[in-house]
XYZ file of C-alpha atoms in Angstrom:
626
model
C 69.527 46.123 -2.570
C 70.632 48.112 -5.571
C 69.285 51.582 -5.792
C 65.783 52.284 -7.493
C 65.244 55.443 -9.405
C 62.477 57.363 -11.303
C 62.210 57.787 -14.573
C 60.001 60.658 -15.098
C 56.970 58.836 -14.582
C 54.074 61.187 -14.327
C 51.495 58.356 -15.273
C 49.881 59.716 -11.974
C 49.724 63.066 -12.652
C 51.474 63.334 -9.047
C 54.893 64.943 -8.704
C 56.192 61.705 -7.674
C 60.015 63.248 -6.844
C 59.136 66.552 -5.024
C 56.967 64.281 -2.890
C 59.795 61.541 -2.160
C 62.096 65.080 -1.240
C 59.763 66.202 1.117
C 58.925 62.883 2.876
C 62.888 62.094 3.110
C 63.168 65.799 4.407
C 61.121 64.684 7.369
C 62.549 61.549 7.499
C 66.212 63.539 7.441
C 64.877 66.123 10.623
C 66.913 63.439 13.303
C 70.158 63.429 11.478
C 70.295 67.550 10.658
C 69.229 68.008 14.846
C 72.443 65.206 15.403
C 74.557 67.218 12.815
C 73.482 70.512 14.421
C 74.393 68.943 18.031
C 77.403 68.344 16.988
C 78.480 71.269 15.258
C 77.920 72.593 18.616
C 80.090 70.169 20.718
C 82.856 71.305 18.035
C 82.611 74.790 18.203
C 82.716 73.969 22.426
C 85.998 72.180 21.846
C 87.000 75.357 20.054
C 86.657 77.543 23.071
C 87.920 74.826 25.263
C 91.191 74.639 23.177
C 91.123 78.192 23.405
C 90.890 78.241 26.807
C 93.209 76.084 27.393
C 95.963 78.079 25.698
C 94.412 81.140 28.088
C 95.656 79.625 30.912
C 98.834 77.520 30.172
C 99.322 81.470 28.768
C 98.740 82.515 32.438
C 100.442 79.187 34.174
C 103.670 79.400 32.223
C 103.745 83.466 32.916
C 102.850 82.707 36.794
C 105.653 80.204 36.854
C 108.095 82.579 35.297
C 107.892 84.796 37.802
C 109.928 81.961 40.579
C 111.440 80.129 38.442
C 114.948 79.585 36.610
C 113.125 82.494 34.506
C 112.551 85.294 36.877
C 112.572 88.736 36.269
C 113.284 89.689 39.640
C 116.874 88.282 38.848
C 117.411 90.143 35.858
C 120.078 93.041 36.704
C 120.962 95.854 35.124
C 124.976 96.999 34.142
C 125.293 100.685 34.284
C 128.414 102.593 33.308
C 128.701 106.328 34.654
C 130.146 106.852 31.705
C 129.336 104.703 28.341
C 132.265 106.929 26.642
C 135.119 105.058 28.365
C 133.524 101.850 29.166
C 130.208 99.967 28.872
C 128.904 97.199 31.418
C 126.516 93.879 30.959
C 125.376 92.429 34.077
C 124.015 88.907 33.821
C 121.112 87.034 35.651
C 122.247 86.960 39.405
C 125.168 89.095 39.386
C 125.214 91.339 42.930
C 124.160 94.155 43.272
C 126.660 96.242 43.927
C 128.537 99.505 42.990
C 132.361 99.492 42.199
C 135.015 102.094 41.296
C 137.157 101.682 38.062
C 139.684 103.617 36.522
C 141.068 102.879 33.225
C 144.819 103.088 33.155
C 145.030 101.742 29.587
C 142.924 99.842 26.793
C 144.198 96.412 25.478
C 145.691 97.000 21.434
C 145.962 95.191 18.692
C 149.412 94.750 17.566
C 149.961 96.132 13.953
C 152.352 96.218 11.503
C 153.402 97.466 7.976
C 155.175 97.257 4.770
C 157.392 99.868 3.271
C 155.771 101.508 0.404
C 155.716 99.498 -2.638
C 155.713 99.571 -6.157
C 152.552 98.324 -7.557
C 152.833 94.657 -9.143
C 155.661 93.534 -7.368
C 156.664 90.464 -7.698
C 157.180 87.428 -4.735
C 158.433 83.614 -5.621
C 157.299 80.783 -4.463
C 157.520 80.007 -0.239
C 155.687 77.752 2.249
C 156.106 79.525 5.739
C 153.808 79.948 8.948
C 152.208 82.944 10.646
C 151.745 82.726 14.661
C 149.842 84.902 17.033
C 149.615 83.998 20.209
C 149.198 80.309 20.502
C 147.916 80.281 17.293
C 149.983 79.160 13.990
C 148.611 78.521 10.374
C 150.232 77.374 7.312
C 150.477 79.269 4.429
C 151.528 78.086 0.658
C 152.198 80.285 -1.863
C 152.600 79.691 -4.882
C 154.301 82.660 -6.354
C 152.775 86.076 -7.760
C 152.368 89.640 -7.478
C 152.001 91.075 -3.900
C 148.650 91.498 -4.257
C 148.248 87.396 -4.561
C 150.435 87.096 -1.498
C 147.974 89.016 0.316
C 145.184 87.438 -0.929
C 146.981 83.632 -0.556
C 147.131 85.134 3.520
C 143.716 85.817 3.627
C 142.358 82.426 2.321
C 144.876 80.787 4.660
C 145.661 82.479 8.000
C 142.714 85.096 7.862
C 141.460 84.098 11.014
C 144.032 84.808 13.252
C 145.377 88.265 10.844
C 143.676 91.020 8.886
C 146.040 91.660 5.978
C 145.167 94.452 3.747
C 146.119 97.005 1.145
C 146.076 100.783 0.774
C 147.031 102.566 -2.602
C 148.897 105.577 -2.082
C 148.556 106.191 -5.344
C 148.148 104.519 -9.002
C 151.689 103.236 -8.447
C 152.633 102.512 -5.251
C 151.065 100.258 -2.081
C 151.307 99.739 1.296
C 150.832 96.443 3.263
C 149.362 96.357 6.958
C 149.238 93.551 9.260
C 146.856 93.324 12.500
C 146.873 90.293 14.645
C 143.237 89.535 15.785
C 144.015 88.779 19.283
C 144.558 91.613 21.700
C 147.018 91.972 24.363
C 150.889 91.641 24.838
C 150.966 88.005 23.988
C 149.697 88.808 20.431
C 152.283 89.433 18.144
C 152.707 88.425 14.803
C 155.530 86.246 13.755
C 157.073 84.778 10.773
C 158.559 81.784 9.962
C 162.224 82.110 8.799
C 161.226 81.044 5.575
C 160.224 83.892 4.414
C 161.710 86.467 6.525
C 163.981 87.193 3.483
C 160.694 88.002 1.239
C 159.370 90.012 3.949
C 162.819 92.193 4.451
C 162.526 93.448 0.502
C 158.972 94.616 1.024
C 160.233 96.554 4.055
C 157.750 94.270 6.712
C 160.626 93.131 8.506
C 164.542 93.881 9.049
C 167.288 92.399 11.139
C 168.882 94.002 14.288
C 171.120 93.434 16.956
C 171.487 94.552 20.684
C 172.143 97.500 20.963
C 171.830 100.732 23.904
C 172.047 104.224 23.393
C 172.050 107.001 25.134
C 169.820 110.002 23.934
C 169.624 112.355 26.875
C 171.830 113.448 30.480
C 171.189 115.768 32.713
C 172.858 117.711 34.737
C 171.966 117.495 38.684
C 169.683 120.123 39.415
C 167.689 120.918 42.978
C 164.232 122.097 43.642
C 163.170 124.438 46.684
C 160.049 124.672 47.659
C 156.996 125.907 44.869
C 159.918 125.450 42.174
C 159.766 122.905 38.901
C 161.821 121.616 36.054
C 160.485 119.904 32.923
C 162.627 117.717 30.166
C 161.391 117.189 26.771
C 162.147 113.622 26.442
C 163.525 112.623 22.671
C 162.137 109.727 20.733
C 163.900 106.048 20.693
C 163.817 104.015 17.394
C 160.431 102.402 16.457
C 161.540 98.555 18.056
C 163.559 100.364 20.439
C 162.309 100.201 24.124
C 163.121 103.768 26.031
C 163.957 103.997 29.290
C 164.178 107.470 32.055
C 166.985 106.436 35.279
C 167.553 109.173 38.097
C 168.633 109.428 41.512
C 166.730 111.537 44.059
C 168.325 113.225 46.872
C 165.803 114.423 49.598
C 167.087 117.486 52.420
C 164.542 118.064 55.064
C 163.559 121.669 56.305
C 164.447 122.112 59.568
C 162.922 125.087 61.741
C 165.811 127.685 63.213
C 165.589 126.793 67.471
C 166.392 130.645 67.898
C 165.898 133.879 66.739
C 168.430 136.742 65.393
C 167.076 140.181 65.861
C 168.857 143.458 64.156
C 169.023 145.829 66.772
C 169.159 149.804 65.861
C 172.670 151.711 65.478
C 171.598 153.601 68.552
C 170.963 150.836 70.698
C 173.463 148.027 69.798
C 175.371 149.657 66.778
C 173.592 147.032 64.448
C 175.317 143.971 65.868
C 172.962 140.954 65.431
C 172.100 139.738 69.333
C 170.687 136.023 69.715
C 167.611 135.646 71.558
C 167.334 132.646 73.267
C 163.065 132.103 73.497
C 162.920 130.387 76.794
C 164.917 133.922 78.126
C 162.671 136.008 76.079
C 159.544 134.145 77.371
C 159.044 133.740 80.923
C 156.591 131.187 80.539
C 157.799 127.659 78.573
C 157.598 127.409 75.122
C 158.743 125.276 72.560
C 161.220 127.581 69.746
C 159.131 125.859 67.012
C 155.977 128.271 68.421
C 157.985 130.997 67.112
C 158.032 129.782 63.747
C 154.996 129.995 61.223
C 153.989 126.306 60.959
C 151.584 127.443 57.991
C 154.211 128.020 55.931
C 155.868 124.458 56.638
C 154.807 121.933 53.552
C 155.475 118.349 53.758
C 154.740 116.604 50.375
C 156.634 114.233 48.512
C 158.365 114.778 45.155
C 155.516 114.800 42.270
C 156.954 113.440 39.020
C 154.663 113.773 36.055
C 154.919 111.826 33.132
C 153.429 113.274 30.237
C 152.823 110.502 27.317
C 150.799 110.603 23.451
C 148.239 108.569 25.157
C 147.906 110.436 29.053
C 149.980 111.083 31.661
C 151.310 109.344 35.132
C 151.506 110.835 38.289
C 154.219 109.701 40.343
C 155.338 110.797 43.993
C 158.952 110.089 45.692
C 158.714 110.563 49.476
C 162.392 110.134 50.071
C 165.663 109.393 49.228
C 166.139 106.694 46.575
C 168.981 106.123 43.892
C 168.342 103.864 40.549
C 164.990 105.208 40.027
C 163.476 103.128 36.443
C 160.577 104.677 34.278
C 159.562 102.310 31.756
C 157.566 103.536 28.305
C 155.910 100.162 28.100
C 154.878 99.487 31.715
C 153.284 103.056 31.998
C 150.959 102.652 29.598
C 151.032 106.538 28.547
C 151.797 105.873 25.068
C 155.032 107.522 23.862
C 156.710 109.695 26.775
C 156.795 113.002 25.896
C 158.077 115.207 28.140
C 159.022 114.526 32.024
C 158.259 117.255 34.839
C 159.516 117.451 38.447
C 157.126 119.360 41.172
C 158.237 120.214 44.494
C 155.660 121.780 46.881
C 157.300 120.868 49.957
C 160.020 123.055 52.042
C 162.007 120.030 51.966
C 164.318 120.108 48.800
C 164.735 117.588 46.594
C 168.334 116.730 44.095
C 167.677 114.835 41.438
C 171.061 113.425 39.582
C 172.101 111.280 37.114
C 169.299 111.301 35.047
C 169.615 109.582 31.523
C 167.370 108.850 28.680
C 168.500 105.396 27.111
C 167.069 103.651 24.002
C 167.377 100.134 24.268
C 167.326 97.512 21.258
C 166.199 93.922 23.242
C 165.597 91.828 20.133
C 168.394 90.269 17.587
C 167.447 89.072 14.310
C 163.970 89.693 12.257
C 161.901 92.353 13.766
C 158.951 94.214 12.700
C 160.396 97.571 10.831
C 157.515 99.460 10.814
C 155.225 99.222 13.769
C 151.805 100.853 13.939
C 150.323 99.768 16.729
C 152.453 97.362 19.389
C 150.179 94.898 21.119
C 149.370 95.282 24.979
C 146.877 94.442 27.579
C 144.404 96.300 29.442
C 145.333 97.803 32.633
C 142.797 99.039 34.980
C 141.848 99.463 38.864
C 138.683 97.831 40.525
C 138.767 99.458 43.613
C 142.290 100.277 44.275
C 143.077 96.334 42.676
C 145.134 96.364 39.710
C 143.789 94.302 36.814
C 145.920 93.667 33.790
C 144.202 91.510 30.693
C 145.056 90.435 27.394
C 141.146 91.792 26.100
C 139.128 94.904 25.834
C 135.855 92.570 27.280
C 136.809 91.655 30.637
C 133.951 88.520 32.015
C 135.704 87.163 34.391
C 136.884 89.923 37.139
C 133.326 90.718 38.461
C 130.693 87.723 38.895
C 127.888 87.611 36.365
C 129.481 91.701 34.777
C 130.837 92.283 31.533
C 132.805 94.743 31.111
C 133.681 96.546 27.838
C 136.923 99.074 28.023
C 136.934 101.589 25.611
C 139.192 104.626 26.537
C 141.725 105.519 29.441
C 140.079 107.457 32.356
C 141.956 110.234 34.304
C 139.422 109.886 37.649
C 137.553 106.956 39.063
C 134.788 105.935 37.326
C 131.415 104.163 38.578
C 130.326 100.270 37.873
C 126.696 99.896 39.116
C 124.619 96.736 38.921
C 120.844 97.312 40.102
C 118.189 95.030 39.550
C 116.315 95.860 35.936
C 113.088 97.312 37.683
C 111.588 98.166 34.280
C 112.060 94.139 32.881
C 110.519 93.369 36.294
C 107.378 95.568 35.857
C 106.965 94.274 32.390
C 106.551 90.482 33.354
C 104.424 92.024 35.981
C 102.243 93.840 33.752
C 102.126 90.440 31.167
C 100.893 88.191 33.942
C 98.057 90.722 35.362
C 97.407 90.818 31.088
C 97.186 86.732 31.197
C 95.015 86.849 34.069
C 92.513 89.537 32.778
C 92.224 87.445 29.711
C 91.205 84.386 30.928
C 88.576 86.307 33.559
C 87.268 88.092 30.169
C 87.039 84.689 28.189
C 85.358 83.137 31.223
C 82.310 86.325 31.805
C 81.777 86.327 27.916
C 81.380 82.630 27.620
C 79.372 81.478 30.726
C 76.934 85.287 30.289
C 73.581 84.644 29.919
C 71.695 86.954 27.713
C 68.416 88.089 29.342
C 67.376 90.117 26.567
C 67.189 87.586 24.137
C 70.922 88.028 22.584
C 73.289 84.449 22.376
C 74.368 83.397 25.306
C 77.867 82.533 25.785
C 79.371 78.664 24.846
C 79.006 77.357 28.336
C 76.471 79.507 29.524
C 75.554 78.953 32.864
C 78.599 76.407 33.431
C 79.506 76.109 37.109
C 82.867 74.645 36.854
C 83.661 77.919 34.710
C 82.107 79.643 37.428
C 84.101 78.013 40.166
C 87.821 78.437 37.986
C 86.916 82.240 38.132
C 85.878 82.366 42.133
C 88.855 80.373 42.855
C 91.422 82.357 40.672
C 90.338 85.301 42.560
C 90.351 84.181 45.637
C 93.901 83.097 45.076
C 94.955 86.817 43.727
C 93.291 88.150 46.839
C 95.767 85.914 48.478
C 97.174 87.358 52.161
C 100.748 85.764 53.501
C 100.890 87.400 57.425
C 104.670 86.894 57.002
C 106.118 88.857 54.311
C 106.772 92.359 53.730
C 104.444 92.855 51.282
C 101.261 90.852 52.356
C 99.075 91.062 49.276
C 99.008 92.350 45.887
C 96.946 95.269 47.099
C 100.165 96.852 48.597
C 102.496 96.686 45.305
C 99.647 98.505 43.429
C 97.709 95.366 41.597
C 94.123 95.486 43.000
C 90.203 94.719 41.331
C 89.437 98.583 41.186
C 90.525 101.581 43.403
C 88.754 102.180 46.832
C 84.777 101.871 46.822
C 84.777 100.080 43.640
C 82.807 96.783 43.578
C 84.971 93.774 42.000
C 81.443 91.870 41.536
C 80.583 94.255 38.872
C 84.198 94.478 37.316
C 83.364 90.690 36.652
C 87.279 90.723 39.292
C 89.679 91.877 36.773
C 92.919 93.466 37.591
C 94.309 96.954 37.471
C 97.198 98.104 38.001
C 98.882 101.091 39.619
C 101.641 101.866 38.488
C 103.476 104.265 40.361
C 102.676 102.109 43.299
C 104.236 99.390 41.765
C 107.117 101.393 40.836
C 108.114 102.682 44.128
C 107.365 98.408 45.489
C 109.999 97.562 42.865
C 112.684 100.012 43.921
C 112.191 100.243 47.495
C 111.896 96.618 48.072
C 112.522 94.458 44.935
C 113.795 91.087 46.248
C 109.994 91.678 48.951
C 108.260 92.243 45.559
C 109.873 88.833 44.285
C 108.825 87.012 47.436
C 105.455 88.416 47.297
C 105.007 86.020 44.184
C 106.563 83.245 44.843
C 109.086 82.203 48.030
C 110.361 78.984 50.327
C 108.392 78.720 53.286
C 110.397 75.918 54.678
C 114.314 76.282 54.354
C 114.523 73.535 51.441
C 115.858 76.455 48.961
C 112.518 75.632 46.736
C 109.689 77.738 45.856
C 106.507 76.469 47.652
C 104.188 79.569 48.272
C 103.330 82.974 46.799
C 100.876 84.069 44.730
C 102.325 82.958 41.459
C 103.239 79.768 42.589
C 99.484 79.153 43.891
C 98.451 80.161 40.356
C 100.787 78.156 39.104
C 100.258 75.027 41.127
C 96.229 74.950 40.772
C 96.208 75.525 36.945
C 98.073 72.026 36.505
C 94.914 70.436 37.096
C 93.191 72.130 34.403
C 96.144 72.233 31.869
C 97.911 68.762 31.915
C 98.180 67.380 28.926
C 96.730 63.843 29.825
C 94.305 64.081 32.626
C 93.408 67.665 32.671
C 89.988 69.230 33.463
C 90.117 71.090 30.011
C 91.512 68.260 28.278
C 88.561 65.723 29.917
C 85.730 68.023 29.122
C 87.348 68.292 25.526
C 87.719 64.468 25.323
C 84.129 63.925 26.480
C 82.530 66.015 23.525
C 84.847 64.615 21.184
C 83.468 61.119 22.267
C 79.479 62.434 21.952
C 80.448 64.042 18.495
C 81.912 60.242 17.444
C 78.861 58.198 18.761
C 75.961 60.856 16.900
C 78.351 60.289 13.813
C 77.720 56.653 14.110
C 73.910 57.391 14.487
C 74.215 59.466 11.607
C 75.764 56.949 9.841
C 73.291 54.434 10.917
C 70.388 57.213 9.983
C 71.948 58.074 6.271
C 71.609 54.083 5.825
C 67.892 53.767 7.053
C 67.572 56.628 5.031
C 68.317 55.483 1.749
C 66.649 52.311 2.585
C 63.375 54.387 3.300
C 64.009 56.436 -0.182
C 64.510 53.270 -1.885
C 61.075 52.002 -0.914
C 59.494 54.538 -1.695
C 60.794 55.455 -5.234
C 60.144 51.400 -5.478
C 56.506 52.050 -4.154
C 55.642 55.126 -6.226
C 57.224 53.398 -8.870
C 54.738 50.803 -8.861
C 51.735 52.872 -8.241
C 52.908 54.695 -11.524
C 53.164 51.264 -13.470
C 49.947 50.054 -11.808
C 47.717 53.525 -13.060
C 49.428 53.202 -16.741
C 48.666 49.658 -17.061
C 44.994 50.628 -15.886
C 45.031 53.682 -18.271
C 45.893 51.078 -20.910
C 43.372 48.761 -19.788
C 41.406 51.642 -20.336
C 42.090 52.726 -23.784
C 41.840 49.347 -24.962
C 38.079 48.721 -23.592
C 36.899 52.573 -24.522
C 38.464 51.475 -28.054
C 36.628 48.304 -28.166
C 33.681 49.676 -27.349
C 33.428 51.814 -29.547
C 34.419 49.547 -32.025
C 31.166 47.208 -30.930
C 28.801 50.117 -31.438
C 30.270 51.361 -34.848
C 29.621 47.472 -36.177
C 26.055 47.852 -34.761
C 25.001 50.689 -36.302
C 26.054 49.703 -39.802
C 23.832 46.546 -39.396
């Protein structure tokens, strides 16, 4: 039927289209009370989707607290002192707390260049740089030096910082650092272009060679008596070396006494005593003798370097004794001090100081830093490794050396109480705010305010009994039995949970001293394997957990049902609106249609009208003339 309108007819005098409004405004009452109905379904969905991210909020923090994720198993590295070396514990490392001294940090090796004129010029070589097990090509194509250093960069820049440093506007120097630590990372050059790197001073060629720099003569040390030797300096790729002989002659206490006796007595002619005449009762001689004054201690050698000093002690006789620059890890010896503090003497003899050239052919010329490893003690246990960040010597730890330590140092790994408390403190958070969405949107307002979205709603009602009854949870056989206990309660004593509407509070000194008196009891206390199969299957937060699947699955959920259900009312009373809009133009159609003939009907009267009132008085106007 094709729609009817009105064309300003007013034949009637009626006003035909404020009438038709208010008839289909009546008409339209069903429709705006469906519309309405489901504006509120919607706005229920709302909440219910906001509810729903409430507690998978609260079921996702509940099962953090047992599972893979838990805080409990966080730990905490702590280094007694961050200035030699810092410490990163990982989840499930022990707890535990370790000694460590630092005997030396891992280096870079490093080399340089001779000092160069600016602009100097390098042909064209292919050649190779290794470090370690590491080896990149490099092609140059000929330049100045600062295009050789810039054609290493592009090409081997990952395994060597190359860089230069103006002395001045004329002259340069080149360094070299390997980017691997340790022993094992030196740099080396192809022999390609070993001759390039001899002009700019990077490299020259030697051959074995020993020399001796220092002798001693022997010399002996009684008791509280010292000698120190300033050591001289070997060449810079020369490896120095200390060899001595020590000679040890024990003290041995007289068995008898010689006593002066006076001019008048004996005319000063010594007389032996024997003790077991002079004392009638048995002695040993050695009672005679001030044992106080007896020291036994070895031989103390100190080794003083550029980078520390070693301690070493000689207990007795030995010849060929070896002191190595490199495997003391001092830096460059120094000096070399012998202590005695025993009453046994000590020769030392044939001591030498020997520079030793090991390599033949290409070597570094200048070295600024030679590559080595870390050396360090873990308890007593001597570590040596190629890096500075040492993961693999303690389970789950870190470690990060930065300087040499004279003393012992401290490695503890605690569990991270404060992360702990934290998570805590979140999931009480999740919890209040699903209790507080729950009050405001099932209140009823008595004094004539809105009520809440599901006002009145029992299975609201029952979620919130239930969640508390699970936080007021009681397990007879842990250490901790409730939450109570670790400082998470409704309200202090004598305060009524009823009227807190059962939110949580939190005290948090309580729960401070819980977490670092008993933190693994804390971790049980939400969530713990009741029957040997190493899963979690009790605990609070695994009963929160567990009971808030039913409400939160994604298919078959309560939430998602309820959500479902007034999606499905809100599609059928858009249907009946549908069906309503059409009855409703129908019914507006019929009666612009009737209207529309009234308003023809009462103008074709009014004509009818005009035309007899005109003929009448037509009809009298001829009568009257007559």
């Amino acid at each position: 039927m094709s729609k009817i309108t009105i064309n300003n007819l007013s034949n009637s005098g009626i006003d035909v289209q404020n009438l038709i409004d208010k008839l289909i405004q009546v008409k339209s009452m069903p429709i705006d009370a469906l519309k309405n109905t489901n504006e509120l379904y919607k706005s229920r969905i709302s909440k219910l989707n906001e509810m729903l991210d409430l507690l998978k909020k609260l079921q996702e923090s509940s099962k953090s607290l047992f599972d893979y994720r838990s805080p409990f198993d966080e730990m905490l590295g702590i280094s007694s002192n961050e200035e030699f070396f810092t410490v990163k514990a990982n989840r499930g490392a022990d707890v535990s707390t370790r000694k460590i001294q630092i005997l030396q940090t891992a280096k870079n090796y490093t080399i340089s260049s001779d000092t160069l004129p600016v602009g100097t010029k390098i042909g064209k070589v292919n050649f190779t740089i290794q470090v370690g097990d590491s080896v990149r090509k490099v092609a140059f194509e000929g330049g100045t030096i600062e295009e050789f250093v810039k054609a290493i960069k592009e090409q081997a820049g990952d395994i060597v910082n190359i860089n230069i440093t103006y002395k001045d506007k004329d002259n340069l120097v080149i360094s070299i650092e390997a980017k691997k630590q340790g022993a094992n990372g030196n740099i080396q050059f192809s022999e390609e272009v070993q001759p390039i790197l001899e002009q700019l001073g990077i490299v020259q060629k030697v051959s074995k060679s020993e020399s001796l720099l220092y002798k001693s003569d022997p010399f002996t040390l009684s008791k509280d008596t010292s000698n120190k030797i300033n050591v001289p300096q070997p060449g810079v790729n020369e490896k120095l070396t200390i060899t001595f002989d020590v000679q040890k002659k024990e003290f041995i206490p007289p068995s008898s006494q010689n006593i002066n006796v006076p001019d008048e007595i004996g005319g000063g002619t010594p007389i032996t005593i024997d003790p077991q005449t002079a004392y009638p009762d048995p002695v040993i001689a050695n009672q005679l003798i001030d044992q106080s004054q007896i020291a036994k201690e070895p031989l103390t050698v100190k080794v003083i370097g550029t980078e520390g000093e070693k301690i070493i002690q000689i207990e007795s006789s030995a010849n060929g004794i070896t002191l190595n620059k490199d495997e003391l890890g001092i830096g460059n010896i120094q000096s070399i001090e012998f202590i005695n503090k025993s009453s046994d003497s000590y020769t030392v003899s044939n001591l030498q100081v020997k520079s030793i050239q090991e390599q033949e052919g290409y070597i570094a010329k200048n070295i600024v830093q030679k590559g080595r490893n870390s050396i360090f003690l873990i308890d007593g246990i001597r570590i040596e490794k190629e890096s500075n960040v040492i993961d693999d010597v303690i389970k789950g730890v870190t470690l990060t050396l930065k300087r040499e330590t004279k003393e012992e140092e401290t490695i503890s790994i605690e569990p991270n109480t404060e992360y702990a408390k934290e998570k805590i403190i979140e999931w009480v958070g999740h919890y209040n705010n699903v209790i507080d969405f729950i009050v405001n949107e099932t209140k009823i307002n008595k004094e004539g305010g809105e009520n809440g979205a599901f006002a009145g709603d029992t299975a609201f009602m029952m979620l919130h009994n239930s969640l508390q009854r699970i936080m007021q949870s009681s397990f007879s056989d842990r250490t901790y039995k409730m939450l109570a206990q670790i400082g998470i309660s409704t309200g202090k004593p004598g305060s009524n949970p009823t009227t807190r509407g059962g939110y949580l509070e939190i005290d948090e000194e309580m729960l401070d001293k819980a977490l670092k008196e008993n933190h693994q009891k804390v971790k049980e206390l939400f969530g713990f394997d009741s029957d040997g199969d190493r899963l979690t299957d009790n605990g609070i937060a695994f009963r929160i957990g567990e009971y808030l699947k039913g409400m939160t699955n994604f298919s078959d959920g309560t939430i998602k049902k309820r959500a479902d259900y007034f999606a499905e009312l809100i599609k059928q009373n858009d249907k009946r609106v549908e069906t309503l809009n059409r009855q409703l133009e129908t019914y507006r159609d019929s009666l612009i249609f009737k209207f529309a003939s009234m308003e023809n009907l009462i103008s074709k009267l009014k004509g009818d009208g005009n035309y007899l009132s005109t003929y009448l008085n037509n009809s009298n106007s001829s009568n009257q003339n007559k």
